[in-house]
Amino acid sequence: MDYNFQQQFHQEPDYSQQYRNQPPPNNYLVWGILATLFCCLPLGIPSIVYASKVDSYWYRGFYEESFRASANAKKWAIISAVAYAVIIVLYLLLVLALAAIG
Amino acid sequence: MRLRIQAMQRRTIIAIVIAFVVIAIVTLYFIFDPAESIHAPKCVFKTLTGYDCPSCGSQRALHAILNGQLLDAFLLNPFLFLATPYLALVAFTAFSKHKIAVKLKPIVQHRAVIWFYIVLYFVWWIIRNTPLWSVG
């Protein structure tokens, strides 16, 4: 597992003491799950997948990757929220248009 | 000091707004049956494809729960009966600094648990649209 893990990234864990005993970055898991429950669109899934990586990278010493996973989890949570807002607006427009016609 | 008061006021305002929205939603779904009302928002996925999305049935389930029909609610969408408590646990371990939250976080937000949620989400999505799932 660890062997494959390291091969995949061709990188050693960061052994510097900079982030030792620091809490891992935010994984935005709440927002990813909310997106999968409210959106009907599985756009929250990438966010959740990245969220699942944040802590495991962090406690293995892959701090860079952990920060990147955190940023990606945030990005996909925002994408789902925006997509949700767009869908709601389109839906309301459709309802209004139908009401205007009918 | 002033900053702390401002932060507290902001939190209080947010809490009041959330409480107001929750009370409004609970009242609406207690009184109105979303299956009967044309004003209840329709699932976009279901409207477009005719298939249920993983959350389909949540409005009807909420109406059923508020009217004491727990079994009906469960059968409408059993996935939500796992997903909602899980969401609550994730929110608790993400936002609370209580020592129980700190202890629970590595378990609740463990990679394996998160992946279990993802797999369950898709398995439920598929199964509920097959003849295997004929309730609800």
mmCIF file of C-alpha atoms in Angstrom:
data_model
loop_
_atom_site.group_PDB
_atom_site.id
_atom_site.type_symbol
_atom_site.label_atom_id
_atom_site.label_comp_id
_atom_site.label_asym_id
_atom_site.label_seq_id
_atom_site.Cartn_x
_atom_site.Cartn_y
_atom_site.Cartn_z
ATOM 1 C CA MET A 1 0.000 0.000 0.000
ATOM 2 C CA ASP A 2 2.591 2.525 1.077
ATOM 3 C CA TYR A 3 4.944 1.349 -1.636
ATOM 4 C CA ASN A 4 2.372 1.939 -4.381
ATOM 5 C CA PHE A 5 1.388 5.171 -2.752
ATOM 6 C CA GLN A 6 4.896 6.551 -2.958
ATOM 7 C CA GLN A 7 5.573 5.197 -6.433
ATOM 8 C CA GLN A 8 2.500 6.922 -7.717
ATOM 9 C CA PHE A 9 3.766 10.326 -6.744
ATOM 10 C CA HIS A 10 7.518 9.748 -7.021
ATOM 11 C CA GLN A 11 7.840 11.651 -3.815
ATOM 12 C CA GLU A 12 9.065 11.154 -0.307
ATOM 13 C CA PRO A 13 7.022 12.338 2.639
ATOM 14 C CA ASP A 14 8.000 15.741 3.898
ATOM 15 C CA TYR A 15 10.116 15.001 6.951
ATOM 16 C CA SER A 16 10.498 18.650 7.888
ATOM 17 C CA GLN A 17 9.190 19.616 11.292
ATOM 18 C CA GLN A 18 7.162 22.525 9.961
ATOM 19 C CA TYR A 19 3.743 20.858 10.166
ATOM 20 C CA ARG A 20 4.483 18.352 12.919
ATOM 21 C CA ASN A 21 1.631 18.117 15.441
ATOM 22 C CA GLN A 22 -0.411 20.621 13.465
ATOM 23 C CA PRO A 23 -4.029 19.787 12.646
ATOM 24 C CA PRO A 24 -4.719 18.776 9.028
ATOM 25 C CA PRO A 25 -6.288 21.334 6.649
ATOM 26 C CA ASN A 26 -10.050 21.591 6.244
ATOM 27 C CA ASN A 27 -11.524 18.746 4.184
ATOM 28 C CA TYR A 28 -14.893 20.458 3.552
ATOM 29 C CA LEU A 29 -16.591 17.045 3.944
ATOM 30 C CA VAL A 30 -19.799 18.622 5.282
ATOM 31 C CA TRP A 31 -20.254 20.593 2.068
ATOM 32 C CA GLY A 32 -19.459 17.623 -0.159
ATOM 33 C CA ILE A 33 -22.095 15.490 1.568
ATOM 34 C CA LEU A 34 -24.615 18.331 1.519
ATOM 35 C CA ALA A 35 -24.015 18.648 -2.228
ATOM 36 C CA THR A 36 -24.712 14.942 -2.841
ATOM 37 C CA LEU A 37 -27.902 15.141 -0.766
ATOM 38 C CA PHE A 38 -29.284 18.381 -2.193
ATOM 39 C CA CYS A 39 -27.981 18.623 -5.699
ATOM 40 C CA CYS A 40 -29.371 15.446 -7.237
ATOM 41 C CA LEU A 41 -26.164 15.855 -9.213
ATOM 42 C CA PRO A 42 -23.210 13.749 -8.076
ATOM 43 C CA LEU A 43 -20.965 16.811 -8.360
ATOM 44 C CA GLY A 44 -20.330 16.562 -4.636
ATOM 45 C CA ILE A 45 -18.634 13.187 -5.122
ATOM 46 C CA PRO A 46 -15.275 14.604 -6.344
ATOM 47 C CA SER A 47 -15.344 16.914 -3.328
ATOM 48 C CA ILE A 48 -15.899 13.950 -0.996
ATOM 49 C CA VAL A 49 -13.167 11.907 -2.689
ATOM 50 C CA TYR A 50 -10.679 14.750 -2.192
ATOM 51 C CA ALA A 51 -11.943 15.223 1.373
ATOM 52 C CA SER A 52 -11.142 11.568 2.107
ATOM 53 C CA LYS A 53 -7.521 12.174 1.078
ATOM 54 C CA VAL A 54 -6.797 15.261 3.175
ATOM 55 C CA ASP A 55 -6.285 13.526 6.546
ATOM 56 C CA SER A 56 -4.586 10.399 5.237
ATOM 57 C CA TYR A 57 -2.043 12.440 3.272
ATOM 58 C CA TRP A 58 -1.478 14.685 6.274
ATOM 59 C CA TYR A 59 -0.764 11.945 8.814
ATOM 60 C CA ARG A 60 1.598 10.232 6.367
ATOM 61 C CA GLY A 61 3.602 13.435 6.038
ATOM 62 C CA PHE A 62 2.467 14.341 2.503
ATOM 63 C CA TYR A 63 1.648 17.902 3.493
ATOM 64 C CA GLU A 64 1.760 19.388 -0.007
ATOM 65 C CA GLU A 65 -0.692 16.778 -1.320
ATOM 66 C CA SER A 66 -2.899 17.276 1.709
ATOM 67 C CA PHE A 67 -3.159 21.008 1.059
ATOM 68 C CA ARG A 68 -3.866 20.301 -2.614
ATOM 69 C CA ALA A 69 -6.614 17.766 -1.764
ATOM 70 C CA SER A 70 -8.120 20.321 0.618
ATOM 71 C CA ALA A 71 -8.130 23.003 -2.084
ATOM 72 C CA ASN A 72 -9.708 20.572 -4.573
ATOM 73 C CA ALA A 73 -12.375 19.512 -2.071
ATOM 74 C CA LYS A 74 -13.238 23.184 -1.603
ATOM 75 C CA LYS A 75 -13.220 23.814 -5.364
ATOM 76 C CA TRP A 76 -15.654 20.969 -6.085
ATOM 77 C CA ALA A 77 -17.914 21.942 -3.201
ATOM 78 C CA ILE A 78 -18.131 25.440 -4.687
ATOM 79 C CA ILE A 79 -18.732 24.015 -8.183
ATOM 80 C CA SER A 80 -21.652 21.943 -6.863
ATOM 81 C CA ALA A 81 -23.099 24.930 -5.014
ATOM 82 C CA VAL A 82 -22.875 27.085 -8.146
ATOM 83 C CA ALA A 83 -24.367 24.312 -10.296
ATOM 84 C CA TYR A 84 -27.177 23.937 -7.754
ATOM 85 C CA ALA A 85 -27.904 27.687 -7.858
ATOM 86 C CA VAL A 86 -27.883 27.646 -11.681
ATOM 87 C CA ILE A 87 -30.274 24.679 -11.762
ATOM 88 C CA ILE A 88 -32.646 26.352 -9.282
ATOM 89 C CA VAL A 89 -32.676 29.564 -11.332
ATOM 90 C CA LEU A 90 -33.265 27.668 -14.609
ATOM 91 C CA TYR A 91 -36.006 25.649 -12.903
ATOM 92 C CA LEU A 92 -37.742 28.780 -11.604
ATOM 93 C CA LEU A 93 -37.496 30.383 -15.060
ATOM 94 C CA LEU A 94 -39.018 27.258 -16.601
ATOM 95 C CA VAL A 95 -41.869 27.248 -14.084
ATOM 96 C CA LEU A 96 -42.514 30.955 -14.671
ATOM 97 C CA ALA A 97 -42.381 30.471 -18.450
ATOM 98 C CA LEU A 98 -44.854 27.579 -18.253
ATOM 99 C CA ALA A 99 -47.113 29.641 -15.992
ATOM 100 C CA ALA A 100 -46.961 32.528 -18.461
ATOM 101 C CA ILE A 101 -47.873 30.242 -21.366
ATOM 102 C CA GLY A 102 -50.532 28.221 -19.550
ATOM 103 C CA MET B 1 -12.603 42.739 22.738
ATOM 104 C CA ARG B 2 -14.804 44.562 20.271
ATOM 105 C CA LEU B 3 -13.844 42.017 17.595
ATOM 106 C CA ARG B 4 -14.958 39.197 19.878
ATOM 107 C CA ILE B 5 -18.332 40.866 20.483
ATOM 108 C CA GLN B 6 -18.782 41.386 16.740
ATOM 109 C CA ALA B 7 -17.976 37.730 16.113
ATOM 110 C CA MET B 8 -20.500 36.693 18.757
ATOM 111 C CA GLN B 9 -23.164 38.936 17.281
ATOM 112 C CA ARG B 10 -22.571 37.509 13.833
ATOM 113 C CA ARG B 11 -22.905 33.970 15.204
ATOM 114 C CA THR B 12 -26.101 34.910 17.019
ATOM 115 C CA ILE B 13 -27.592 36.411 13.864
ATOM 116 C CA ILE B 14 -26.650 33.331 11.833
ATOM 117 C CA ALA B 15 -28.167 31.076 14.519
ATOM 118 C CA ILE B 16 -31.420 33.080 14.533
ATOM 119 C CA VAL B 17 -31.667 32.977 10.724
ATOM 120 C CA ILE B 18 -31.026 29.214 10.661
ATOM 121 C CA ALA B 19 -33.581 28.627 13.430
ATOM 122 C CA PHE B 20 -36.168 30.715 11.555
ATOM 123 C CA VAL B 21 -35.591 28.819 8.288
ATOM 124 C CA VAL B 22 -35.776 25.430 10.052
ATOM 125 C CA ILE B 23 -39.033 26.355 11.820
ATOM 126 C CA ALA B 24 -40.523 27.613 8.543
ATOM 127 C CA ILE B 25 -39.552 24.443 6.655
ATOM 128 C CA VAL B 26 -40.788 22.133 9.422
ATOM 129 C CA THR B 27 -44.127 23.978 9.597
ATOM 130 C CA LEU B 28 -44.611 23.913 5.812
ATOM 131 C CA TYR B 29 -43.777 20.215 5.480
ATOM 132 C CA PHE B 30 -45.871 19.334 8.529
ATOM 133 C CA ILE B 31 -48.965 20.935 6.996
ATOM 134 C CA PHE B 32 -48.517 20.325 3.269
ATOM 135 C CA ASP B 33 -48.001 16.939 1.621
ATOM 136 C CA PRO B 34 -45.313 17.555 -1.043
ATOM 137 C CA ALA B 35 -46.731 14.667 -3.098
ATOM 138 C CA GLU B 36 -50.016 16.565 -3.428
ATOM 139 C CA SER B 37 -48.737 20.118 -3.737
ATOM 140 C CA ILE B 38 -47.697 21.590 -7.088
ATOM 141 C CA HIS B 39 -45.584 24.150 -5.227
ATOM 142 C CA ALA B 40 -43.211 21.558 -3.798
ATOM 143 C CA PRO B 41 -39.951 21.701 -5.790
ATOM 144 C CA LYS B 42 -39.562 18.763 -8.149
ATOM 145 C CA CYS B 43 -36.291 16.879 -8.485
ATOM 146 C CA VAL B 44 -34.590 18.049 -11.679
ATOM 147 C CA PHE B 45 -32.994 14.653 -12.345
ATOM 148 C CA LYS B 46 -36.343 12.891 -12.006
ATOM 149 C CA THR B 47 -38.121 15.453 -14.189
ATOM 150 C CA LEU B 48 -35.539 15.053 -16.942
ATOM 151 C CA THR B 49 -34.904 11.297 -16.851
ATOM 152 C CA GLY B 50 -37.875 9.751 -15.069
ATOM 153 C CA TYR B 51 -35.492 7.956 -12.706
ATOM 154 C CA ASP B 52 -35.198 8.598 -8.972
ATOM 155 C CA CYS B 53 -32.125 10.409 -7.691
ATOM 156 C CA PRO B 54 -30.548 9.242 -4.394
ATOM 157 C CA SER B 55 -32.427 11.923 -2.440
ATOM 158 C CA CYS B 56 -35.794 11.506 -4.130
ATOM 159 C CA GLY B 57 -38.510 11.009 -1.545
ATOM 160 C CA SER B 58 -36.854 13.252 1.046
ATOM 161 C CA GLN B 59 -39.673 15.825 1.029
ATOM 162 C CA ARG B 60 -42.359 13.126 1.296
ATOM 163 C CA ALA B 61 -40.286 11.403 4.006
ATOM 164 C CA LEU B 62 -40.023 14.670 5.968
ATOM 165 C CA HIS B 63 -43.801 15.110 5.718
ATOM 166 C CA ALA B 64 -44.321 11.518 6.894
ATOM 167 C CA ILE B 65 -41.897 11.884 9.842
ATOM 168 C CA LEU B 66 -43.486 15.122 11.021
ATOM 169 C CA ASN B 67 -46.856 13.363 10.981
ATOM 170 C CA GLY B 68 -45.548 10.419 12.963
ATOM 171 C CA GLN B 69 -45.425 7.875 10.138
ATOM 172 C CA LEU B 70 -41.877 6.702 10.754
ATOM 173 C CA LEU B 71 -42.082 3.461 8.780
ATOM 174 C CA ASP B 72 -43.516 5.232 5.717
ATOM 175 C CA ALA B 73 -40.715 7.771 5.924
ATOM 176 C CA PHE B 74 -38.093 5.050 6.199
ATOM 177 C CA LEU B 75 -39.441 3.163 3.192
ATOM 178 C CA LEU B 76 -39.552 6.337 1.076
ATOM 179 C CA ASN B 77 -35.791 6.737 1.390
ATOM 180 C CA PRO B 78 -33.861 4.505 3.820
ATOM 181 C CA PHE B 79 -30.568 5.956 2.541
ATOM 182 C CA LEU B 80 -31.407 9.305 4.142
ATOM 183 C CA PHE B 81 -31.813 7.587 7.514
ATOM 184 C CA LEU B 82 -28.090 6.774 7.336
ATOM 185 C CA ALA B 83 -26.907 9.837 5.426
ATOM 186 C CA THR B 84 -28.557 12.508 7.606
ATOM 187 C CA PRO B 85 -27.182 11.250 10.960
ATOM 188 C CA TYR B 86 -23.802 10.804 9.254
ATOM 189 C CA LEU B 87 -23.947 14.369 7.956
ATOM 190 C CA ALA B 88 -24.773 15.538 11.489
ATOM 191 C CA LEU B 89 -21.789 13.605 12.892
ATOM 192 C CA VAL B 90 -19.462 15.029 10.240
ATOM 193 C CA ALA B 91 -20.702 18.550 10.968
ATOM 194 C CA PHE B 92 -20.248 17.976 14.722
ATOM 195 C CA THR B 93 -16.691 16.664 14.330
ATOM 196 C CA ALA B 94 -15.836 19.381 11.802
ATOM 197 C CA PHE B 95 -17.125 22.431 13.665
ATOM 198 C CA SER B 96 -17.103 21.527 17.366
ATOM 199 C CA LYS B 97 -14.004 21.818 19.511
ATOM 200 C CA HIS B 98 -15.567 19.651 22.232
ATOM 201 C CA LYS B 99 -13.275 16.818 23.293
ATOM 202 C CA ILE B 100 -15.822 14.184 22.165
ATOM 203 C CA ALA B 101 -15.796 15.758 18.688
ATOM 204 C CA VAL B 102 -12.004 15.751 18.619
ATOM 205 C CA LYS B 103 -11.956 12.074 19.636
ATOM 206 C CA LEU B 104 -14.635 11.050 17.127
ATOM 207 C CA LYS B 105 -13.224 12.922 14.127
ATOM 208 C CA PRO B 106 -10.615 10.310 13.074
ATOM 209 C CA ILE B 107 -13.360 7.645 13.101
ATOM 210 C CA VAL B 108 -16.239 9.631 11.582
ATOM 211 C CA GLN B 109 -14.073 11.175 8.856
ATOM 212 C CA HIS B 110 -11.918 8.126 8.252
ATOM 213 C CA ARG B 111 -11.128 7.414 4.606
ATOM 214 C CA ALA B 112 -12.852 4.014 4.777
ATOM 215 C CA VAL B 113 -16.052 5.480 6.240
ATOM 216 C CA ILE B 114 -16.133 8.231 3.605
ATOM 217 C CA TRP B 115 -15.657 5.668 0.847
ATOM 218 C CA PHE B 116 -18.424 3.534 2.342
ATOM 219 C CA TYR B 117 -20.702 6.568 2.007
ATOM 220 C CA ILE B 118 -19.720 7.086 -1.658
ATOM 221 C CA VAL B 119 -20.253 3.424 -2.559
ATOM 222 C CA LEU B 120 -23.566 3.314 -0.696
ATOM 223 C CA TYR B 121 -24.698 6.475 -2.508
ATOM 224 C CA PHE B 122 -24.220 4.880 -5.943
ATOM 225 C CA VAL B 123 -25.432 1.405 -4.969
ATOM 226 C CA TRP B 124 -28.617 2.937 -3.539
ATOM 227 C CA TRP B 125 -29.042 5.151 -6.625
ATOM 228 C CA ILE B 126 -28.882 2.111 -8.916
ATOM 229 C CA ILE B 127 -30.877 -0.326 -6.788
ATOM 230 C CA ARG B 128 -33.782 2.043 -6.173
ATOM 231 C CA ASN B 129 -34.274 2.327 -9.930
ATOM 232 C CA THR B 130 -34.417 -1.437 -10.476
ATOM 233 C CA PRO B 131 -37.324 -3.821 -9.821
ATOM 234 C CA LEU B 132 -35.336 -4.982 -6.754
ATOM 235 C CA TRP B 133 -36.634 -1.884 -4.986
ATOM 236 C CA SER B 134 -40.374 -1.741 -5.416
ATOM 237 C CA VAL B 135 -41.363 0.040 -2.197
ATOM 238 C CA GLY B 136 -41.804 3.774 -2.063
#
